Amino acid sequence: MIRRSATGPGGSAVLSPRRAWHAGDITARSANMRAVVVDPTYLERRGRRRQATATVEVRDLPKPEPPAPGWVVVRPVLSGICISDLALLAGSTTPSPLAAYGPPGPVIPGHEIVGIVESAHRTSRVREGMRVIVDAQLRCRQKGLPECARCRAGEGQLCENRDRSGPVCDGAGIGSSPSAGGGWSEAILAHEEMLLSADTLSDQRAVLAEPTATALHAAMRWERNGDRVLVIGSGTKSRLIVATLAKLHPGLDITVVYDARHNDRASRFGRARREAGAHLQVDFAGEVTAIEHLGAARVWRASADELISATADLTGARMLRADDVAPVLDRGFDAAFVCRTTESSVDLGMRLVRAGGTLVVVGRAGRQIVDWSLVWHRELTIAGATGHSRERNGWRALHIAREWLSDPTFPVDGLVTHRFPLEDVSKALAIARAGATIGAVKVVLEDAAAPSITRGDEINTDVLDDTPLLGAVAAKVRG
């Protein structure tokens, strides 16, 4: 349930006790801001605390101030809704080791951000009024902690102090930090080292910088040793991986599995469609065209058995069968990027990869049953990919993402399909949950009052509630 409220006795829970953003300052400050606050609800089971669900409110909060030299306040212009945000809202009663990294209380989500520097405190690299891309990862240096080994190595996404608070700020990153806030608001805190100029980009390209950097990091987890790859998934991350692989490896043959979900999840699709609007239907032919435009050679949508058969035909493989067990191929794809990390999708990826191939797990995989005989007997390499970093070749992924997005030939203009103001977060979340089942790719929240340069933006901001969606190649709706 989503409510609108002002800061009150319960509102201070989202605020940090640090000097930058204190509930007690609200009486001394005239500047307030709106923010979408997610407050998890926990259950106690067998002495363990597990998130069951979350409430969502649009609250009025005191605007933060830079806590130290080098820190700025950024007003988000666009902030994306990511699958990790939806996972926070959904909650789970299943225990996960990742809970150790999670925020203990209310947070302002949003880590895919393009915005305007509103105020700065003794900065050397940024100035007020700059349009910026935000690197949402909070590393040791920004928190005021001694650098851990992973941060020194340029692997900030693997920071060993993600769960620790520093004297300046806390949390693993913007969007999960009680003190820095999140992009679903009118103001966040960021250190100038976390910002890149967005002057060469439209807003709709700039908001894709963080997921593009994440896609680049995932693509580089595969050391190319073949010419055929598979991408399982049809969301933003999957499509950006397709575009990234095509950019990195011209001539690479890329196959996309658009929908590897089983029939037992059909009821969830039905609920998502009803929540988003019964009139919204995906144009699959348009989706295929859009994904092929990104660099895919083909897009498949079929059952697991049909996909195994299609892979055999494509690669000239034999299907090796055992009683009551899905077939195994004697050859297949050189690598598979699993972005929809259900148990069935992970199993499918391991069956479609050739012996000696690589499986890159990109999505939010959890506790699943895996037939490890597919791994050890066929000597598969399993690689995880999360966030972005300085790559082994020296590239800084976010810098490369900005460079690519500045190139109009990098084919991502249709990925932002929906824009909503903060007050319409309930509609935005409904569309984002429905995702590809209604043709939604990247859904973003916008601050219409923020000054911005929106070069090349093509989203239709009229209210089109009665107009069917046209797939990822068309601009969609605002409200």
Coordinates of C-alpha atoms in Angstrom, one line a residue:
M1 CA 0.0 0.0 0.0
I2 CA 1.3 3.5 -0.9
R3 CA 0.4 6.5 1.2
R4 CA 1.3 10.2 1.4
S5 CA 2.4 11.5 4.7
A6 CA 4.5 14.3 6.3
T7 CA 7.4 13.8 8.6
G8 CA 6.2 12.9 12.0
P9 CA 7.0 10.6 14.9
G10 CA 7.4 7.7 12.4
G11 CA 9.0 9.7 9.7
S12 CA 12.3 10.1 11.5
A13 CA 13.0 6.4 11.2
V14 CA 14.3 6.9 7.6
L15 CA 16.7 9.7 8.6
S16 CA 20.2 9.2 9.7
P17 CA 21.4 10.2 13.1
R18 CA 24.3 11.8 11.5
R19 CA 24.7 15.5 11.1
A20 CA 23.8 15.6 7.4
W21 CA 20.2 14.6 7.8
H22 CA 18.7 14.7 11.2
A23 CA 15.0 14.6 12.1
G24 CA 15.5 17.3 14.7
D25 CA 16.7 19.8 12.1
I26 CA 13.3 20.0 10.5
T27 CA 12.1 22.8 12.7
A28 CA 15.2 24.8 11.9
R29 CA 15.0 24.3 8.2
S30 CA 12.5 25.7 5.7
A31 CA 13.7 23.5 2.8
N32 CA 11.9 20.2 2.7
M33 CA 11.7 17.5 0.0
R34 CA 9.5 14.7 -1.1
A35 CA 10.7 11.2 -1.0
V36 CA 9.4 7.7 -1.6
V37 CA 10.1 5.8 1.6
V38 CA 10.1 2.0 1.8
D39 CA 9.6 0.6 5.3
P40 CA 10.2 -3.2 5.5
T41 CA 7.9 -5.3 7.7
Y42 CA 9.7 -8.2 9.5
L43 CA 8.5 -11.5 10.9
E44 CA 10.1 -13.5 13.6
R45 CA 10.5 -17.2 12.8
R46 CA 12.5 -19.5 15.0
G47 CA 14.3 -16.6 16.5
R48 CA 15.3 -15.1 13.1
R49 CA 14.1 -11.8 11.7
R50 CA 13.0 -12.0 8.1
Q51 CA 11.4 -9.5 5.8
A52 CA 7.8 -10.4 4.9
T53 CA 6.6 -7.3 3.0
A54 CA 7.1 -3.5 2.8
T55 CA 5.0 -0.4 2.9
V56 CA 5.6 2.5 0.6
E57 CA 4.9 6.2 1.4
V58 CA 5.6 9.5 -0.3
R59 CA 6.8 11.6 2.7
D60 CA 7.9 15.2 3.3
L61 CA 11.4 15.1 4.8
P62 CA 14.1 17.7 5.6
K63 CA 16.4 18.2 2.7
P64 CA 20.0 17.0 3.4
E65 CA 23.1 19.1 3.5
P66 CA 26.6 18.1 2.5
P67 CA 28.2 16.5 5.6
A68 CA 31.8 17.1 4.7
P69 CA 34.1 18.7 2.1
G70 CA 33.7 17.1 -1.3
W71 CA 30.1 16.2 -0.7
V72 CA 27.1 17.6 -2.7
V73 CA 23.4 17.5 -2.8
V74 CA 22.0 16.2 -6.1
R75 CA 18.5 16.7 -7.2
P76 CA 17.5 13.6 -9.3
V77 CA 15.9 14.3 -12.6
L78 CA 15.2 10.7 -13.5
S79 CA 15.7 7.6 -11.3
G80 CA 15.1 4.1 -12.5
I81 CA 13.2 1.3 -10.9
C82 CA 15.5 -1.8 -10.8
I83 CA 14.7 -5.4 -10.1
S84 CA 16.5 -5.1 -6.8
D85 CA 14.1 -2.3 -5.8
L86 CA 11.2 -4.6 -6.6
A87 CA 12.8 -7.3 -4.5
L88 CA 13.0 -5.0 -1.5
L89 CA 9.3 -4.2 -1.9
A90 CA 8.3 -7.8 -2.3
G91 CA 10.1 -9.1 0.7
S92 CA 10.6 -12.8 1.4
T93 CA 10.3 -15.3 4.3
T94 CA 13.1 -17.3 2.8
P95 CA 16.3 -16.8 4.7
S96 CA 19.2 -15.4 2.6
P97 CA 22.8 -14.6 3.5
L98 CA 22.4 -11.3 1.6
A99 CA 20.2 -10.1 4.5
A100 CA 23.4 -9.4 6.4
Y101 CA 24.1 -6.6 3.9
G102 CA 20.6 -5.1 3.9
P103 CA 19.4 -1.9 5.5
P104 CA 17.8 -2.6 8.9
G105 CA 14.9 -0.1 8.5
P106 CA 13.3 2.4 6.2
V107 CA 15.2 3.5 3.1
I108 CA 14.6 5.7 0.1
P109 CA 15.3 3.4 -3.0
G110 CA 16.7 4.4 -6.3
H111 CA 20.3 3.9 -7.5
E112 CA 20.0 4.6 -11.2
I113 CA 20.2 8.4 -11.3
V114 CA 20.8 11.4 -13.5
G115 CA 20.4 14.7 -11.7
I116 CA 21.5 18.3 -11.1
V117 CA 24.1 19.3 -8.4
E118 CA 22.0 21.6 -6.2
S119 CA 24.6 22.5 -3.5
A120 CA 28.2 21.6 -3.1
H121 CA 30.7 21.9 -0.1
R122 CA 34.3 22.7 -1.0
T123 CA 34.4 20.5 -4.2
S124 CA 37.2 20.5 -6.8
R125 CA 35.6 18.5 -9.6
V126 CA 31.9 19.5 -9.7
R127 CA 30.0 22.7 -9.4
E128 CA 26.5 23.7 -8.6
G129 CA 24.2 23.4 -11.6
M130 CA 26.1 20.5 -13.3
R131 CA 24.1 17.6 -14.8
V132 CA 25.6 14.4 -13.5
I133 CA 25.4 10.6 -13.6
V134 CA 25.6 9.1 -10.1
D135 CA 27.8 6.1 -9.2
A136 CA 25.6 4.8 -6.4
Q137 CA 28.2 2.5 -4.8
L138 CA 29.5 3.8 -1.4
R139 CA 33.0 2.7 -1.0
C140 CA 35.3 2.8 2.1
R141 CA 36.7 6.3 1.1
Q142 CA 33.3 7.9 0.9
K143 CA 32.2 6.5 4.3
G144 CA 35.4 7.7 5.9
L145 CA 36.8 4.2 6.6
P146 CA 40.3 2.9 5.8
E147 CA 40.2 1.2 2.4
C148 CA 39.6 -2.5 2.3
A149 CA 41.5 -4.8 0.0
R150 CA 38.6 -4.9 -2.6
C151 CA 38.3 -1.2 -2.8
R152 CA 42.0 -0.8 -3.2
A153 CA 41.8 -3.3 -6.1
G154 CA 39.1 -1.2 -7.8
E155 CA 36.4 -3.7 -6.9
G156 CA 34.1 -1.4 -5.0
Q157 CA 31.1 -3.5 -5.8
L158 CA 32.7 -6.2 -3.5
C159 CA 33.6 -3.8 -0.7
E160 CA 34.4 -5.7 2.5
N161 CA 32.8 -2.9 4.5
R162 CA 29.4 -2.8 2.8
D163 CA 27.6 -3.5 6.0
R164 CA 29.6 -1.0 8.1
S165 CA 28.9 2.6 9.0
G166 CA 31.6 5.2 8.7
P167 CA 31.9 8.7 10.4
V168 CA 30.5 10.3 7.2
C169 CA 27.8 8.0 5.9
D170 CA 26.5 4.5 6.0
G171 CA 24.9 1.8 3.8
A172 CA 26.2 -0.1 0.8
G173 CA 25.1 2.6 -1.6
I174 CA 22.7 5.3 -2.6
G175 CA 19.3 3.6 -2.6
S176 CA 20.0 1.6 0.5
S177 CA 21.8 4.2 2.7
P178 CA 19.8 5.8 5.5
S179 CA 22.2 8.8 5.4
A180 CA 22.8 9.3 1.6
G181 CA 19.2 8.6 0.6
G182 CA 18.0 7.4 -2.7
G183 CA 17.0 8.5 -6.2
W184 CA 13.2 8.2 -5.6
S185 CA 13.3 11.7 -4.0
E186 CA 14.1 15.3 -4.6
A187 CA 17.6 15.2 -3.1
I188 CA 20.4 12.7 -2.4
L189 CA 23.9 13.1 -0.9
A190 CA 26.9 12.0 -3.0
H191 CA 30.6 12.6 -2.9
E192 CA 32.1 14.3 -6.0
E193 CA 34.1 11.2 -6.7
M194 CA 30.8 9.4 -7.3
L195 CA 29.7 11.8 -10.1
L196 CA 30.3 12.0 -13.8
S197 CA 29.2 14.8 -16.1
A198 CA 26.1 14.0 -18.1
D199 CA 26.5 17.0 -20.5
T200 CA 26.8 14.9 -23.6
L201 CA 23.7 12.8 -22.8
S202 CA 19.9 13.2 -22.8
D203 CA 18.2 12.3 -19.5
Q204 CA 16.9 9.1 -20.9
R205 CA 20.3 7.9 -21.9
A206 CA 22.0 9.2 -18.8
V207 CA 19.6 7.2 -16.5
L208 CA 20.8 4.1 -18.2
A209 CA 24.5 4.7 -17.3
E210 CA 24.5 2.6 -14.1
P211 CA 22.7 -0.4 -15.7
T212 CA 24.9 -0.1 -18.8
A213 CA 28.0 -0.2 -16.6
T214 CA 26.6 -3.3 -14.8
A215 CA 25.9 -5.0 -18.2
L216 CA 29.5 -4.2 -19.3
H217 CA 30.9 -5.8 -16.1
A218 CA 28.7 -8.9 -16.6
A219 CA 29.8 -9.2 -20.3
M220 CA 33.5 -9.0 -19.3
R221 CA 33.1 -11.8 -16.8
W222 CA 33.2 -14.0 -19.9
E223 CA 36.6 -14.3 -21.5
R224 CA 35.6 -14.9 -25.1
N225 CA 36.4 -18.4 -26.3
G226 CA 33.8 -18.9 -29.0
D227 CA 31.3 -17.3 -31.3
R228 CA 27.8 -18.1 -30.0
V229 CA 26.3 -16.8 -26.8
L230 CA 22.9 -17.0 -25.1
V231 CA 21.1 -14.4 -23.1
I232 CA 18.2 -15.5 -21.0
G233 CA 15.8 -12.7 -20.1
S234 CA 14.0 -9.8 -21.7
G235 CA 14.3 -6.9 -19.2
T236 CA 16.6 -3.9 -19.2
K237 CA 19.6 -5.8 -18.0
S238 CA 19.2 -8.5 -20.6
R239 CA 18.8 -6.0 -23.4
L240 CA 21.8 -4.0 -22.3
I241 CA 23.9 -7.1 -22.1
V242 CA 22.9 -7.9 -25.7
A243 CA 23.9 -4.3 -26.8
T244 CA 27.1 -4.6 -24.8
L245 CA 28.2 -7.9 -26.2
A246 CA 27.5 -6.7 -29.7
K247 CA 29.6 -3.6 -29.0
L248 CA 32.5 -5.6 -27.5
H249 CA 32.5 -8.4 -30.0
P250 CA 31.4 -7.4 -33.5
G251 CA 30.1 -10.4 -35.4
L252 CA 29.3 -12.4 -32.2
D253 CA 26.1 -14.5 -32.7
I254 CA 23.7 -13.7 -29.9
T255 CA 20.5 -15.6 -29.2
V256 CA 18.0 -14.3 -26.7
V257 CA 15.5 -16.5 -24.8
Y258 CA 12.6 -14.0 -24.3
D259 CA 10.5 -16.1 -22.0
A260 CA 11.8 -19.1 -20.3
R261 CA 9.2 -19.1 -17.5
H262 CA 7.0 -22.1 -16.8
N263 CA 3.3 -22.3 -16.9
D264 CA 3.1 -22.5 -13.1
R265 CA 3.9 -18.8 -13.0
A266 CA 1.1 -17.8 -15.3
S267 CA -1.1 -16.6 -12.5
R268 CA 1.6 -14.2 -11.4
F269 CA 1.6 -12.7 -15.0
G270 CA -2.2 -12.4 -14.8
R271 CA -2.0 -10.5 -11.5
A272 CA 0.7 -8.2 -12.9
R273 CA -1.4 -7.4 -16.0
R274 CA -4.5 -6.7 -13.9
E275 CA -2.5 -4.4 -11.5
A276 CA -0.9 -2.5 -14.4
G277 CA -4.1 -2.2 -16.5
A278 CA -6.0 -4.8 -18.5
H279 CA -5.7 -2.9 -21.7
L280 CA -1.9 -3.1 -21.7
Q281 CA -0.7 -5.9 -23.9
V282 CA 2.8 -6.6 -25.3
D283 CA 3.4 -6.7 -29.1
F284 CA 5.8 -9.6 -29.3
A285 CA 6.7 -8.9 -32.9
G286 CA 7.7 -5.4 -31.9
E287 CA 9.7 -6.8 -29.0
V288 CA 11.6 -9.2 -31.3
T289 CA 12.4 -6.3 -33.6
A290 CA 13.6 -4.1 -30.7
I291 CA 15.9 -6.8 -29.3
E292 CA 17.3 -7.7 -32.7
H293 CA 18.0 -3.9 -33.1
L294 CA 20.2 -4.1 -30.1
G295 CA 22.4 -6.8 -31.7
A296 CA 20.6 -10.2 -31.3
A297 CA 20.6 -12.6 -34.2
R298 CA 17.4 -14.2 -33.1
V299 CA 14.9 -14.2 -30.3
W300 CA 13.3 -17.4 -29.0
R301 CA 10.2 -17.9 -26.9
A302 CA 9.3 -21.5 -26.2
S303 CA 9.2 -24.3 -23.6
A304 CA 12.5 -25.7 -22.2
D305 CA 12.2 -28.8 -24.4
E306 CA 11.7 -26.7 -27.5
L307 CA 14.6 -24.5 -26.6
I308 CA 16.9 -27.5 -26.2
S309 CA 15.8 -28.8 -29.6
A310 CA 16.3 -25.4 -31.2
T311 CA 19.8 -25.1 -29.8
A312 CA 20.6 -28.6 -31.1
D313 CA 19.4 -27.5 -34.6
L314 CA 21.4 -24.2 -34.4
T315 CA 24.7 -25.7 -33.2
G316 CA 24.5 -29.1 -34.9
A317 CA 24.3 -30.8 -31.5
R318 CA 23.0 -34.3 -30.5
M319 CA 20.5 -34.5 -27.7
L320 CA 21.7 -37.1 -25.1
R321 CA 18.8 -38.5 -23.2
A322 CA 18.3 -40.3 -19.9
D323 CA 15.1 -41.7 -18.4
D324 CA 12.9 -38.9 -16.9
V325 CA 15.6 -36.3 -17.3
A326 CA 15.7 -33.4 -19.7
P327 CA 18.2 -33.9 -22.6
V328 CA 21.8 -32.8 -22.4
L329 CA 23.6 -31.5 -25.5
D330 CA 27.0 -32.7 -26.7
R331 CA 27.7 -29.1 -27.9
G332 CA 25.9 -25.8 -27.5
F333 CA 26.5 -22.1 -26.8
D334 CA 29.9 -21.0 -25.7
A335 CA 28.4 -18.9 -22.9
A336 CA 25.1 -18.1 -21.4
F337 CA 24.1 -15.0 -19.5
V338 CA 21.3 -15.8 -17.1
C339 CA 19.4 -12.6 -16.2
R340 CA 16.2 -14.2 -15.2
T341 CA 17.6 -16.4 -12.4
T342 CA 14.7 -18.7 -11.6
E343 CA 15.6 -22.3 -10.9
S344 CA 14.3 -23.4 -14.3
S345 CA 16.3 -20.6 -16.1
V346 CA 19.6 -21.6 -14.4
D347 CA 19.0 -25.2 -15.2
L348 CA 18.2 -24.4 -18.8
G349 CA 21.3 -22.3 -19.1
M350 CA 23.5 -25.1 -17.9
R351 CA 22.0 -27.5 -20.4
L352 CA 22.3 -25.1 -23.4
V353 CA 26.0 -24.3 -22.8
R354 CA 28.6 -26.6 -24.4
A355 CA 31.1 -28.6 -22.4
G356 CA 33.8 -26.2 -21.2
G357 CA 31.5 -23.2 -21.6
T358 CA 30.7 -20.4 -19.2
L359 CA 27.5 -19.6 -17.3
V360 CA 27.3 -16.0 -16.1
V361 CA 24.7 -15.5 -13.4
V362 CA 23.7 -11.9 -13.6
G363 CA 20.2 -11.7 -12.0
R364 CA 19.2 -12.0 -8.3
A365 CA 19.6 -15.7 -7.9
G366 CA 18.8 -17.3 -4.5
R367 CA 18.6 -20.7 -2.9
Q368 CA 17.9 -23.2 -5.7
I369 CA 18.2 -26.8 -6.6
V370 CA 21.1 -27.2 -9.0
D371 CA 22.2 -30.5 -10.7
W372 CA 25.9 -30.1 -10.2
S373 CA 26.6 -33.0 -12.5
L374 CA 26.0 -30.6 -15.3
V375 CA 28.9 -28.5 -14.0
W376 CA 31.6 -30.9 -12.9
H377 CA 31.2 -33.5 -15.6
R378 CA 31.2 -30.9 -18.4
E379 CA 33.7 -28.6 -16.7
L380 CA 31.5 -25.5 -16.9
T381 CA 32.8 -22.2 -15.5
I382 CA 30.2 -20.5 -13.3
A383 CA 30.7 -16.7 -12.9
G384 CA 28.7 -14.2 -10.9
A385 CA 28.3 -10.6 -11.8
T386 CA 27.0 -7.8 -9.6
G387 CA 27.4 -4.0 -9.9
H388 CA 30.4 -2.6 -11.8
S389 CA 34.0 -1.8 -11.2
R390 CA 37.4 -1.2 -12.7
E391 CA 37.8 -4.1 -15.1
R392 CA 40.8 -6.3 -15.6
N393 CA 41.8 -4.3 -18.7
G394 CA 41.8 -1.1 -16.8
W395 CA 38.5 0.2 -18.0
R396 CA 36.3 2.0 -15.5
A397 CA 32.9 0.5 -16.4
L398 CA 30.8 3.7 -15.6
H399 CA 33.2 5.8 -17.7
I400 CA 32.9 3.4 -20.7
A401 CA 29.1 3.4 -20.3
R402 CA 29.0 7.2 -20.5
E403 CA 31.2 7.1 -23.6
W404 CA 29.0 4.5 -25.3
L405 CA 25.8 6.3 -24.3
S406 CA 27.2 9.5 -25.8
D407 CA 27.4 7.7 -29.2
P408 CA 24.0 7.9 -30.9
T409 CA 24.7 4.7 -32.7
F410 CA 24.7 2.7 -29.4
P411 CA 21.1 1.5 -29.9
V412 CA 19.4 2.0 -26.5
D413 CA 17.0 4.9 -27.1
G414 CA 13.9 2.7 -26.8
L415 CA 14.7 1.2 -23.4
V416 CA 13.1 3.8 -21.2
T417 CA 9.5 3.0 -21.8
H418 CA 7.6 4.8 -18.9
R419 CA 8.1 7.9 -16.8
F420 CA 6.0 8.8 -13.7
P421 CA 6.2 11.6 -11.2
L422 CA 7.0 10.7 -7.6
E423 CA 3.3 11.0 -6.6
D424 CA 2.4 8.2 -9.1
V425 CA 4.9 5.7 -7.7
S426 CA 2.1 3.2 -7.2
K427 CA 1.4 3.2 -11.0
A428 CA 5.1 3.1 -11.7
L429 CA 5.7 0.1 -9.5
A430 CA 2.7 -1.7 -11.0
I431 CA 4.1 -1.2 -14.5
A432 CA 7.6 -2.2 -13.5
R433 CA 6.3 -5.4 -11.8
A434 CA 4.4 -6.4 -15.0
G435 CA 7.6 -5.8 -17.0
A436 CA 7.9 -7.6 -20.3
T437 CA 4.4 -9.1 -20.0
I438 CA 3.0 -5.7 -21.0
G439 CA 6.0 -4.3 -23.0
A440 CA 7.6 -2.3 -20.1
V441 CA 11.4 -2.3 -20.1
K442 CA 12.9 0.5 -18.0
V443 CA 10.4 2.4 -15.8
V444 CA 11.7 5.7 -14.2
L445 CA 10.5 8.2 -11.7
E446 CA 10.9 11.8 -12.7
D447 CA 11.1 15.2 -11.0
A448 CA 9.3 17.5 -13.3
A449 CA 10.4 20.6 -11.3
A450 CA 14.1 19.8 -11.6
P451 CA 16.0 21.9 -14.2
S452 CA 17.2 19.7 -16.9
I453 CA 18.5 19.5 -20.4
T454 CA 16.6 16.6 -22.1
R455 CA 18.3 16.5 -25.5
G456 CA 16.9 13.8 -27.7
D457 CA 14.2 12.6 -25.3
E458 CA 11.4 10.9 -27.1
I459 CA 9.1 9.8 -24.3
N460 CA 5.5 11.0 -24.7
T461 CA 4.6 12.7 -21.4
D462 CA 0.9 12.9 -22.1
V463 CA -1.5 10.8 -20.2
L464 CA -2.3 7.8 -22.4
D465 CA -4.1 5.5 -20.1
D466 CA -6.4 4.2 -22.8
T467 CA -3.7 3.6 -25.4
P468 CA -2.2 0.1 -25.9
L469 CA 1.5 -0.2 -25.5
L470 CA 3.5 -0.7 -28.7
G471 CA 6.5 -2.5 -27.3
A472 CA 10.0 -1.4 -26.5
V473 CA 10.5 0.6 -29.7
A474 CA 7.9 3.2 -28.8
A475 CA 7.5 5.8 -26.2
K476 CA 4.8 5.0 -23.7
V477 CA 3.0 6.8 -20.8
R478 CA 3.7 9.1 -18.0
G479 CA 0.6 8.6 -15.9

